[in-house]
XYZ file of C-alpha atoms in Angstrom:
701
model
C 32.153 6.310 23.045
C 29.626 7.335 25.687
C 26.277 8.416 24.320
C 25.903 12.197 24.848
C 23.351 13.122 27.452
C 21.500 15.290 24.962
C 20.278 11.985 23.484
C 18.576 11.118 26.747
C 15.636 13.454 26.079
C 12.865 12.243 28.398
C 9.913 10.649 26.618
C 7.613 12.360 29.111
C 8.684 15.782 27.878
C 7.172 15.032 24.479
C 3.765 14.731 26.159
C 3.836 17.904 28.169
C 2.825 21.449 27.359
C 3.143 24.148 29.963
C -0.082 24.741 31.846
C -0.885 26.595 35.064
C -1.314 24.378 38.101
C -1.062 26.840 40.940
C 1.707 27.311 43.499
C 3.848 24.276 44.281
C 3.553 23.627 47.983
C 5.098 20.158 47.486
C 8.372 20.097 45.559
C 10.157 17.271 43.742
C 13.622 15.816 44.232
C 16.214 14.506 41.761
C 14.359 11.199 41.537
C 11.240 13.072 40.410
C 9.207 12.200 43.498
C 8.019 14.547 46.211
C 11.075 15.316 48.293
C 14.094 17.458 49.131
C 17.247 17.274 46.982
C 18.074 13.572 46.582
C 15.941 12.266 49.453
C 12.149 11.789 49.602
C 9.685 13.557 51.857
C 6.313 12.369 53.152
C 4.228 14.823 51.144
C 2.223 14.095 48.000
C 1.436 16.160 44.934
C -2.108 17.447 44.301
C -4.489 14.648 43.380
C -4.305 13.757 39.699
C -1.190 15.789 38.954
C 1.197 14.558 36.272
C 4.761 15.829 36.517
C 7.981 15.381 34.572
C 11.381 15.813 36.136
C 14.735 16.225 34.358
C 17.693 16.176 36.733
C 21.441 16.067 36.092
C 24.459 15.953 38.358
C 27.841 14.273 37.978
C 27.555 11.260 35.663
C 23.821 10.843 36.230
C 20.841 12.082 34.243
C 17.357 11.095 35.473
C 14.086 11.571 33.589
C 10.989 10.817 35.632
C 7.262 10.821 34.943
C 5.209 10.912 38.167
C 1.451 10.615 38.552
C -0.533 11.263 41.721
C -2.818 8.259 41.327
C -4.966 9.046 44.380
C -4.492 11.591 47.177
C -2.443 8.961 49.053
C -0.810 6.935 46.266
C 1.926 8.172 43.926
C 3.591 6.247 41.105
C 6.667 7.069 38.996
C 8.438 5.760 35.921
C 12.091 6.722 35.535
C 14.602 6.460 32.694
C 18.141 7.145 33.832
C 21.567 7.199 32.266
C 24.870 6.966 34.152
C 27.923 7.863 32.107
C 30.712 5.312 32.465
C 28.940 2.856 34.785
C 30.149 -0.590 33.716
C 27.450 -3.090 34.582
C 25.014 -5.501 32.931
C 26.833 -5.645 29.588
C 27.651 -1.928 29.507
C 31.340 -1.058 29.405
C 33.201 1.823 31.104
C 32.974 3.869 27.897
C 29.208 3.472 27.631
C 26.211 5.156 29.180
C 24.402 2.667 31.418
C 20.638 2.959 30.917
C 18.143 1.934 33.544
C 14.339 1.888 33.627
C 12.624 1.796 37.007
C 9.298 2.227 38.763
C 8.485 3.742 42.168
C 5.417 3.560 44.419
C 4.707 5.671 47.500
C 1.789 5.500 49.925
C 0.959 8.060 52.610
C 0.133 6.218 55.807
C -0.748 9.244 57.971
C -1.915 12.759 57.180
C -0.247 15.703 58.823
C -2.097 17.000 61.863
C -1.591 19.761 64.360
C 1.095 17.819 66.165
C 1.541 14.700 64.049
C 3.677 14.697 60.882
C 2.648 13.160 57.592
C 4.129 9.659 57.240
C 4.800 7.899 53.911
C 6.208 4.490 53.002
C 7.946 4.149 49.643
C 9.513 1.705 47.201
C 12.166 3.090 44.852
C 13.113 1.064 41.743
C 10.972 -1.854 42.920
C 10.674 -3.441 39.453
C 13.785 -4.041 37.383
C 17.427 -4.828 37.958
C 17.319 -3.145 41.371
C 20.601 -1.292 40.815
C 19.075 1.885 42.269
C 16.506 0.281 44.550
C 15.713 1.586 48.003
C 12.876 1.568 50.477
C 12.000 4.140 53.105
C 9.651 5.336 55.793
C 9.654 9.117 56.050
C 7.864 11.814 58.064
C 7.388 15.501 57.213
C 6.045 18.300 59.449
C 5.364 21.936 58.638
C 6.786 24.173 61.371
C 5.417 27.315 59.730
C 3.590 27.860 56.423
C 7.006 28.278 54.782
C 9.281 25.897 56.723
C 9.115 22.088 56.719
C 11.317 19.453 58.296
C 11.702 15.885 57.081
C 13.247 12.797 58.655
C 13.264 9.161 57.670
C 14.968 5.799 57.596
C 16.028 4.099 54.368
C 17.209 0.729 53.074
C 19.067 -0.242 49.919
C 20.739 2.792 48.390
C 18.997 4.897 51.013
C 20.593 2.831 53.752
C 24.164 2.795 52.457
C 25.717 5.760 54.335
C 26.402 5.487 58.084
C 23.893 2.705 58.671
C 22.824 2.191 62.279
C 21.733 -1.442 61.963
C 20.447 -4.112 59.631
C 17.214 -5.999 58.976
C 18.593 -9.195 57.510
C 20.663 -9.792 54.399
C 19.828 -7.903 51.233
C 20.162 -9.983 48.022
C 22.396 -8.489 45.305
C 20.755 -6.718 42.354
C 19.560 -8.847 39.436
C 21.593 -7.915 36.373
C 19.743 -10.358 34.104
C 16.576 -9.676 32.116
C 15.164 -7.200 34.621
C 11.548 -6.132 34.734
C 10.517 -8.321 37.687
C 9.511 -7.073 41.164
C 12.598 -7.381 43.350
C 10.581 -8.352 46.449
C 13.525 -10.149 48.062
C 15.297 -6.822 48.548
C 12.463 -4.859 50.120
C 13.323 -3.461 53.572
C 16.286 -5.819 53.831
C 19.871 -5.044 54.701
C 21.509 -2.018 56.382
C 19.287 0.893 57.414
C 20.316 4.553 57.756
C 18.790 7.891 58.697
C 18.210 10.847 56.393
C 16.512 14.216 56.773
C 16.398 17.863 55.829
C 14.752 21.258 55.906
C 12.912 23.163 53.186
C 12.312 26.914 53.365
C 10.036 28.675 50.900
C 11.583 32.134 51.071
C 8.848 33.762 49.007
C 6.364 32.809 46.297
C 9.204 32.221 43.826
C 12.323 31.145 45.716
C 12.807 28.017 47.809
C 15.909 26.760 49.641
C 16.691 23.178 50.698
C 19.330 21.454 52.797
C 19.442 17.730 53.485
C 21.480 14.975 55.061
C 21.581 12.081 52.575
C 21.809 8.397 53.444
C 22.965 7.369 49.938
C 26.717 6.629 49.820
C 26.801 6.151 46.015
C 28.952 3.079 46.617
C 28.557 1.668 43.106
C 29.617 4.885 41.405
C 32.470 5.436 43.861
C 33.881 1.947 43.306
C 34.065 2.573 39.571
C 35.656 5.992 39.966
C 32.927 8.005 38.268
C 31.693 9.893 41.353
C 33.180 11.378 44.546
C 31.121 11.245 47.731
C 32.834 13.733 50.068
C 29.896 14.810 52.221
C 26.373 13.645 53.058
C 25.093 17.241 52.898
C 23.222 18.517 49.849
C 22.078 22.088 49.202
C 19.561 23.429 46.722
C 17.895 26.611 45.512
C 14.747 26.414 43.395
C 12.910 29.088 41.467
C 9.258 28.961 40.412
C 9.596 30.211 36.833
C 5.899 29.809 35.984
C 2.966 28.135 37.639
C 4.019 24.966 35.795
C 7.809 25.090 35.766
C 10.228 25.021 38.692
C 13.990 25.211 38.087
C 16.683 24.203 40.550
C 20.440 24.461 41.095
C 22.205 22.272 43.653
C 25.519 21.404 45.285
C 25.595 17.687 46.080
C 27.801 15.397 48.132
C 30.599 17.939 48.427
C 31.709 17.345 44.840
C 29.049 18.006 42.206
C 26.879 20.770 40.862
C 23.421 19.776 39.670
C 20.549 21.218 37.672
C 16.911 20.166 37.488
C 13.671 21.199 35.813
C 10.294 20.142 37.160
C 7.245 20.440 34.898
C 3.720 19.843 36.170
C 0.353 19.364 34.525
C -2.920 19.015 36.322
C -5.734 17.644 34.139
C -8.267 19.718 36.019
C -6.614 22.987 34.996
C -6.792 23.935 31.325
C -4.158 26.277 29.847
C -6.973 28.260 28.232
C -9.108 28.316 31.392
C -11.939 26.561 29.567
C -13.323 25.411 26.239
C -14.413 28.295 24.050
C -16.537 28.283 20.924
C -19.963 29.443 19.832
C -22.263 29.984 22.788
C -25.193 27.665 23.146
C -28.452 29.051 21.836
C -31.096 29.820 24.398
C -34.058 27.556 25.005
C -37.064 28.691 22.959
C -40.070 28.555 25.316
C -43.491 27.583 24.057
C -46.351 30.105 24.079
C -48.759 29.997 26.995
C -51.327 27.283 26.370
C -54.227 29.441 27.502
C -53.177 32.382 25.336
C -52.565 30.280 22.186
C -54.251 26.880 22.474
C -53.982 26.252 18.728
C -50.172 26.199 18.966
C -50.456 23.247 21.341
C -52.685 21.221 19.046
C -51.189 17.991 17.649
C -53.130 18.451 14.388
C -49.939 19.524 12.630
C -49.109 15.805 12.309
C -51.795 15.502 9.628
C -50.073 18.022 7.379
C -48.345 16.434 4.423
C -44.552 16.674 4.598
C -44.481 17.928 8.186
C -41.848 15.376 9.391
C -39.531 16.273 6.486
C -39.888 19.997 7.200
C -39.128 19.479 10.895
C -36.100 17.351 10.019
C -34.776 20.009 7.640
C -35.234 22.792 10.180
C -33.586 20.724 12.900
C -30.620 19.902 10.663
C -29.995 23.595 10.095
C -30.034 24.341 13.818
C -27.828 21.390 14.723
C -25.334 22.192 11.957
C -24.588 25.477 13.732
C -23.293 23.395 16.646
C -21.431 20.910 14.479
C -24.014 18.172 15.104
C -25.985 16.091 12.620
C -29.267 14.214 12.369
C -28.836 10.490 11.872
C -32.609 9.965 11.916
C -35.735 11.632 13.256
C -39.152 10.260 14.217
C -41.917 12.560 15.452
C -45.457 12.211 16.756
C -47.905 14.626 18.294
C -46.260 14.575 21.721
C -42.855 12.937 21.216
C -39.718 13.436 19.114
C -36.961 10.831 18.877
C -33.711 12.231 17.510
C -30.861 9.910 16.530
C -27.882 12.209 16.949
C -24.337 12.239 15.544
C -21.726 14.147 17.516
C -18.480 14.682 15.581
C -17.460 17.789 17.557
C -17.855 17.697 21.346
C -15.683 15.522 23.558
C -18.438 15.575 26.198
C -21.482 13.604 25.106
C -23.616 15.452 27.640
C -22.787 18.774 25.958
C -23.933 17.458 22.594
C -27.167 16.198 24.127
C -27.787 19.545 25.807
C -27.327 21.461 22.562
C -29.565 19.018 20.694
C -32.275 19.459 23.318
C -32.213 23.244 22.901
C -32.367 22.884 19.137
C -35.452 20.724 19.549
C -37.152 23.450 21.631
C -36.697 25.839 18.694
C -38.003 23.464 16.034
C -40.638 21.149 17.472
C -44.299 22.220 17.679
C -45.549 23.077 21.127
C -47.451 19.803 21.506
C -44.179 17.817 21.542
C -43.430 17.422 25.240
C -40.974 14.505 25.317
C -37.554 14.631 23.664
C -35.760 11.314 23.245
C -32.160 11.836 22.133
C -30.288 8.756 20.935
C -26.515 9.221 20.448
C -25.300 7.177 17.468
C -21.693 6.097 16.831
C -20.735 4.009 13.797
C -24.422 3.471 13.102
C -25.063 1.987 16.567
C -27.603 3.579 18.932
C -25.830 3.613 22.297
C -28.543 4.810 24.683
C -31.658 6.941 24.858
C -31.746 10.120 26.960
C -35.361 11.028 27.670
C -36.056 14.655 28.657
C -39.281 16.516 29.286
C -39.491 19.778 27.407
C -41.167 21.503 30.327
C -38.158 20.594 32.525
C -35.766 22.123 29.997
C -37.824 25.320 29.913
C -38.109 25.543 33.689
C -34.467 24.776 34.544
C -32.506 26.778 31.964
C -31.747 29.629 34.381
C -32.348 27.815 37.663
C -29.601 27.353 40.274
C -27.829 23.984 39.951
C -29.662 23.484 36.673
C -27.413 20.635 35.492
C -28.081 18.554 38.589
C -31.770 19.409 38.403
C -32.043 18.279 34.798
C -30.119 15.077 35.473
C -32.465 14.204 38.322
C -35.409 14.338 35.905
C -33.710 12.738 32.904
C -33.947 9.035 32.069
C -31.158 7.067 30.395
C -32.260 3.751 28.929
C -31.228 1.303 26.219
C -32.517 1.734 22.684
C -31.344 -0.943 20.223
C -34.013 -0.424 17.550
C -34.773 2.405 15.133
C -38.366 3.680 15.528
C -40.880 2.991 12.799
C -41.282 5.818 10.327
C -37.945 7.475 11.167
C -36.458 9.578 8.398
C -32.710 9.479 7.759
C -30.799 12.724 7.917
C -30.048 14.421 4.626
C -26.969 12.887 2.995
C -26.433 10.489 5.883
C -25.720 7.461 3.686
C -23.500 7.039 1.857
C -21.259 9.744 3.316
C -17.597 10.470 2.595
C -15.198 12.184 4.968
C -11.449 12.634 4.685
C -8.550 14.437 6.303
C -4.878 15.300 5.926
C -3.048 15.693 9.217
C 0.453 15.455 10.650
C 1.490 12.295 12.452
C 4.344 11.297 14.709
C 5.612 7.831 15.528
C 8.053 7.520 18.422
C 10.320 4.806 19.767
C 11.794 4.912 23.260
C 14.576 3.273 25.273
C 16.833 1.940 22.526
C 20.316 2.143 24.154
C 21.811 3.406 20.897
C 19.253 6.217 20.665
C 16.884 6.512 23.652
C 14.375 8.555 21.667
C 13.814 8.109 17.944
C 10.892 9.133 15.804
C 9.307 9.884 12.454
C 7.202 12.835 11.392
C 4.968 12.928 8.368
C 1.500 13.298 6.913
C -1.441 10.969 7.284
C -4.076 10.828 4.540
C -7.230 9.277 6.009
C -10.636 8.605 4.534
C -13.923 7.075 5.586
C -17.126 6.119 3.812
C -20.272 5.410 5.856
C -21.915 3.113 3.340
C -25.024 2.257 5.348
C -25.985 2.268 9.050
C -23.172 0.377 10.774
C -21.186 -0.361 7.596
C -17.947 1.637 7.405
C -15.066 1.553 4.922
C -11.971 3.376 6.197
C -8.282 3.610 5.513
C -5.123 5.631 6.034
C -1.854 6.143 4.161
C 1.156 7.775 5.807
C 4.009 9.605 4.110
C 7.177 10.079 6.123
C 8.729 13.532 5.867
C 11.584 13.263 8.371
C 12.821 10.921 11.063
C 15.208 8.179 12.073
C 13.119 5.140 13.007
C 14.645 3.329 10.059
C 18.125 3.701 11.579
C 17.524 0.921 14.102
C 20.239 -1.691 13.538
C 19.703 -4.346 16.215
C 18.475 -7.666 14.807
C 15.779 -9.271 16.945
C 17.036 -12.024 19.257
C 13.530 -13.177 20.184
C 12.913 -16.935 20.321
C 9.186 -16.285 19.776
C 7.537 -15.481 16.446
C 8.612 -11.937 15.583
C 5.199 -10.322 15.839
C 6.552 -6.996 17.216
C 10.355 -7.133 17.435
C 10.652 -6.830 13.649
C 8.809 -3.536 13.830
C 11.869 -1.599 12.711
C 11.644 -3.372 9.347
C 8.214 -1.802 8.805
C 9.685 1.634 9.531
C 11.980 1.492 6.502
C 9.215 2.397 4.052
C 8.501 6.104 3.624
C 5.020 5.510 2.166
C 2.861 3.070 4.103
C -0.647 1.689 3.822
C -1.343 2.008 7.521
C -4.761 0.359 7.421
C -7.658 -0.397 5.091
C -10.721 -2.024 6.624
C -14.399 -2.723 6.164
C -16.235 -2.790 9.494
C -19.783 -3.724 10.409
C -21.239 -2.529 13.723
C -24.557 -3.834 15.024
C -26.964 -4.121 17.948
C -27.781 -7.853 18.129
C -30.127 -7.278 21.058
C -30.776 -5.378 24.262
C -27.484 -4.615 26.061
C -25.514 -6.230 23.203
C -23.117 -4.667 20.700
C -21.298 -6.336 17.824
C -18.393 -5.593 15.505
C -16.773 -7.412 12.574
C -13.714 -5.822 10.946
C -11.827 -7.206 7.944
C -8.837 -5.984 5.959
C -5.436 -4.542 6.753
C -6.098 -4.066 10.457
C -2.824 -2.419 11.470
C 0.704 -1.783 10.199
C 1.931 -5.327 10.864
C -1.176 -7.532 10.537
C -4.266 -7.997 8.444
C -7.164 -10.377 8.809
C -10.604 -10.584 10.350
C -11.660 -9.492 13.848
C -15.051 -10.156 15.475
C -16.231 -8.831 18.825
C -19.338 -9.047 21.013
C -19.926 -6.802 24.053
C -22.536 -7.039 26.794
C -22.981 -3.644 28.466
C -26.238 -2.547 30.145
C -26.708 1.210 29.991
C -26.739 1.697 33.763
C -24.173 -0.961 34.689
C -20.602 -0.382 35.825
C -19.717 -3.860 34.546
C -19.244 -4.910 30.925
C -18.213 -8.258 29.472
C -16.785 -8.887 26.028
C -15.319 -11.524 23.741
C -13.138 -11.094 20.667
C -11.705 -13.579 18.172
C -9.278 -12.741 15.364
C -7.593 -14.433 12.481
C -4.419 -12.415 11.836
C -1.771 -12.770 9.150
C 1.508 -10.902 9.184
C 1.869 -8.231 6.494
C 4.850 -7.754 4.224
C 7.449 -5.298 5.464
C 6.759 -2.915 2.568
C 3.165 -2.459 3.859
C 1.564 -2.724 0.495
C -0.970 -5.503 -0.099
C 1.107 -8.656 0.428
C 1.364 -11.014 3.371
C 4.043 -13.204 4.940
C 3.612 -16.841 5.955
C 2.956 -16.304 9.671
C -0.676 -16.439 10.788
C -2.380 -16.976 14.120
C -5.840 -17.225 15.667
C -5.934 -14.931 18.662
C -8.637 -13.599 20.950
C -9.685 -12.676 24.453
C -12.570 -12.614 26.861
C -12.668 -9.317 28.716
C -14.205 -7.775 31.804
C -14.493 -4.018 32.301
C -15.521 -2.155 35.429
C -16.041 1.551 36.136
C -14.949 2.307 39.702
C -15.541 5.540 41.586
C -13.363 8.629 41.142
C -12.901 7.993 37.405
C -11.002 4.705 37.677
C -11.583 2.090 34.964
C -10.341 -1.462 35.288
C -9.958 -4.031 32.507
C -8.907 -7.686 32.494
C -8.295 -9.542 29.207
C -7.667 -13.293 29.193
C -6.784 -15.216 26.070
C -4.279 -15.868 23.297
C -1.812 -13.294 21.989
C -0.143 -12.753 18.620
C 2.865 -14.962 19.325
C 0.534 -17.845 20.243
C 1.108 -17.415 23.981
C -1.756 -17.630 26.471
C -2.198 -15.289 29.419
C -3.895 -12.211 30.804
C -3.561 -8.425 30.762
C -4.617 -6.264 33.700
C -5.064 -2.515 33.168
C -6.149 0.361 35.393
C -6.767 3.881 34.082
C -7.899 7.042 35.753
C -10.076 9.292 33.611
C -10.910 12.901 34.370
C -14.085 14.723 33.392
C -12.293 16.647 30.631
C -11.086 13.461 28.909
C -7.572 13.165 30.338
C -6.569 9.557 31.018
C -3.509 8.166 32.786
C -3.129 4.437 33.279
C -0.887 1.407 33.483
C -1.066 -2.168 32.240
C 0.811 -5.456 32.663
C 0.612 -8.760 30.796
C 1.733 -12.173 32.005
C 1.586 -15.183 29.697
C 2.906 -18.744 29.587
C 6.120 -17.423 28.000
C 8.894 -17.693 30.594
C 10.772 -14.560 31.636
C 13.886 -15.880 29.896
C 12.065 -16.591 26.629
C 10.355 -13.205 26.778
C 13.733 -11.505 26.925
C 14.631 -8.075 28.230
C 12.007 -6.768 30.607
C 10.663 -10.261 31.513
C 7.018 -9.392 30.698
C 5.036 -6.702 28.888
C 4.051 -3.628 30.887
C 3.678 0.075 30.357
C 2.081 3.427 31.033
C -0.344 5.265 28.774
C -1.412 8.898 28.765
C -4.276 10.373 26.730
C -4.598 14.130 26.385
C -7.665 15.611 24.633
C -6.712 18.301 22.148
C -9.395 20.686 23.350
C -7.726 20.749 26.778
C -4.735 22.453 25.164
C -6.342 24.629 22.467
C -9.631 25.489 24.163
C -11.899 24.873 21.163
C -14.397 22.024 20.755
C -12.937 18.893 19.167
C -12.993 15.169 19.780
C -9.352 14.762 18.701
C -6.924 13.436 21.270
C -3.350 12.216 21.536
C -2.319 8.991 23.243
C 1.230 8.007 24.157
C 2.188 4.544 25.391
C 5.459 4.249 27.296
C 6.741 0.680 27.394
C 10.081 -0.077 29.028
C 10.614 -2.482 26.130
C 8.456 -3.891 23.303
C 8.887 -7.643 22.829
C 6.859 -10.423 21.202
C 5.317 -11.966 24.301
C 1.950 -10.583 25.373
C 1.490 -8.654 22.100
C -2.110 -7.953 21.149
C -3.598 -7.093 17.774
C -4.284 -3.350 17.342
C -7.816 -2.987 15.955
C -9.656 0.315 15.653
C -13.190 0.678 16.972
C -13.161 -1.793 19.860
C -16.575 -1.644 21.419
C -16.140 -0.794 25.088
C -14.442 2.548 24.465
C -16.966 3.283 21.715
C -19.994 2.515 23.863
C -19.313 3.656 27.408
C -19.217 7.420 26.760
C -22.988 7.531 26.235
C -23.968 5.184 29.043
C -24.946 6.350 32.507
C -21.435 6.427 33.986
C -19.954 8.284 31.021
C -22.750 10.835 30.731
C -22.857 11.486 34.477
C -19.116 12.218 34.538
C -19.628 15.066 32.059
C -23.192 16.104 32.814
C -21.991 19.430 34.200
C -21.513 20.560 30.586
C -25.087 19.804 29.490
C -26.041 23.496 29.479
C -22.839 24.735 27.762
């Protein structure tokens, strides 16, 4: 029997909460890209916007996640189902599922007389069943009326074509997942176009002439194409949600919902919480010269008293003293920040606490952020600058211009540890969710439960941590397809791990260190993840002020028993990578990993993420190894999209918690990498120059 469409819930919808993004000047089409009804337009969404589209008409349901990568470049991932389409092993009584990617690039901006012009690739990676290419132009005639015209190939060139640009190869119904470059801009070409009228701030009307003949669906009798004209009415329900109703191809009614999130716009309009305390200015030196005398350093117990007073002030902001060293003119604070997602905000609050506690003779504050016992940098501030700039215009930029950020791998002599710093126990009980996407029998499956996590900081850099999960509800254990992988089953047996309701998720002992200037080290041993245990060692070279970082990791991993207790299976492997990281402009971060993966295959992973100042991240990755596309299986090679949303963006209160979702078209054994917590680059970079500068605007908050 066909799978009901209600089971095609889009994975993207699970990531999205409604948030204001402003009026939608650029609307989306049924494919989830900027366009009319079924055809694209030349416009782009606002830079950085993430949108989800759910569209249904006739036998087709499309779920699309679209990200405006740059002002000119837009990318989309789509998961579609066509009821009754018999193709690629699906019978006429099945729902045919298809995963596809789109890319669009705006060649020309709209001018006074010139239209915007965009070139696009639809379904350019995969089987190519719905592939099409186009060049399209859009011009605004008035602030509320736009016209669009373009030429399309593939599906977009199938109705009333006016010519051809060579022979278009047939779609690949095999493994899929490969760029179908042989089809691009090949075959018959046809014209399409339309008009969009924004009647008022809520209502929009669309009419278009489509160049898609829906030949495949017509041949199989599941769709009637009676007219190339499509009509639509859309209503802006909220600033984030636009709903549409349509009449398509003279035969079908359609419905769509478009949901948009812009990382720059918080639902709560900002992060709330206790206001920062004011800077405490020192008395005038001429009026009270004794207050400026460094003789206080000779008083017995003075450093301990200062540390205690500072701990009380920092505790009000959710911060903690790792260590403190003071002299007559200088204070070096090693700072823990378990609360604020912006390191610069934590440093700003620590600096103000120091103005309230330190004697007047202390002019230089050196604040050293510490994570997992590692000092990551030193931010050197002059107290007189803090006092002078607190209420000055552009005070954040002024303070940054006078601040120094340098490396600091060694603890100063005579530093006193914070009270109760080591050993220290922390624990939590929190809900968890584990999701699985794109199984044809159930496109979205998942488990919900509780996670019991604990951590003991035994000594500086030595951390014992673990987590146990207890399933409360879910259906991940209902997966019934036996893996057909010819590689070692390092991931495709994952459903066997989901059968246990109580799981030892991880239990590790980790040692973090600073071997030298610009160097960071990690060794982790134990039950590293749900499927593997072993030992992992990593070394990272990352100068404080450098955009470039280089790393190396080596692991011995052994596969865990399916019951996720303490036993192991026979499979083991030595795996590892050398890595290069680079921080580009505009929040882009690139990463290349070259080495050996869990199945013993050799290859490389390339990843590119865009990070926003509030912690949002959207990125994509792809892995190619010496495993052939046929041996890899469905999808041909590993690839995916990942989205990280900081919790404080949604709730508006300070927290470092965040949620990350990884959308893979398919999870196979090739290109699988060990999942180890605490990898160094993500741990380190937040408190280096690039990371602090990105969030320095919050230093006074």
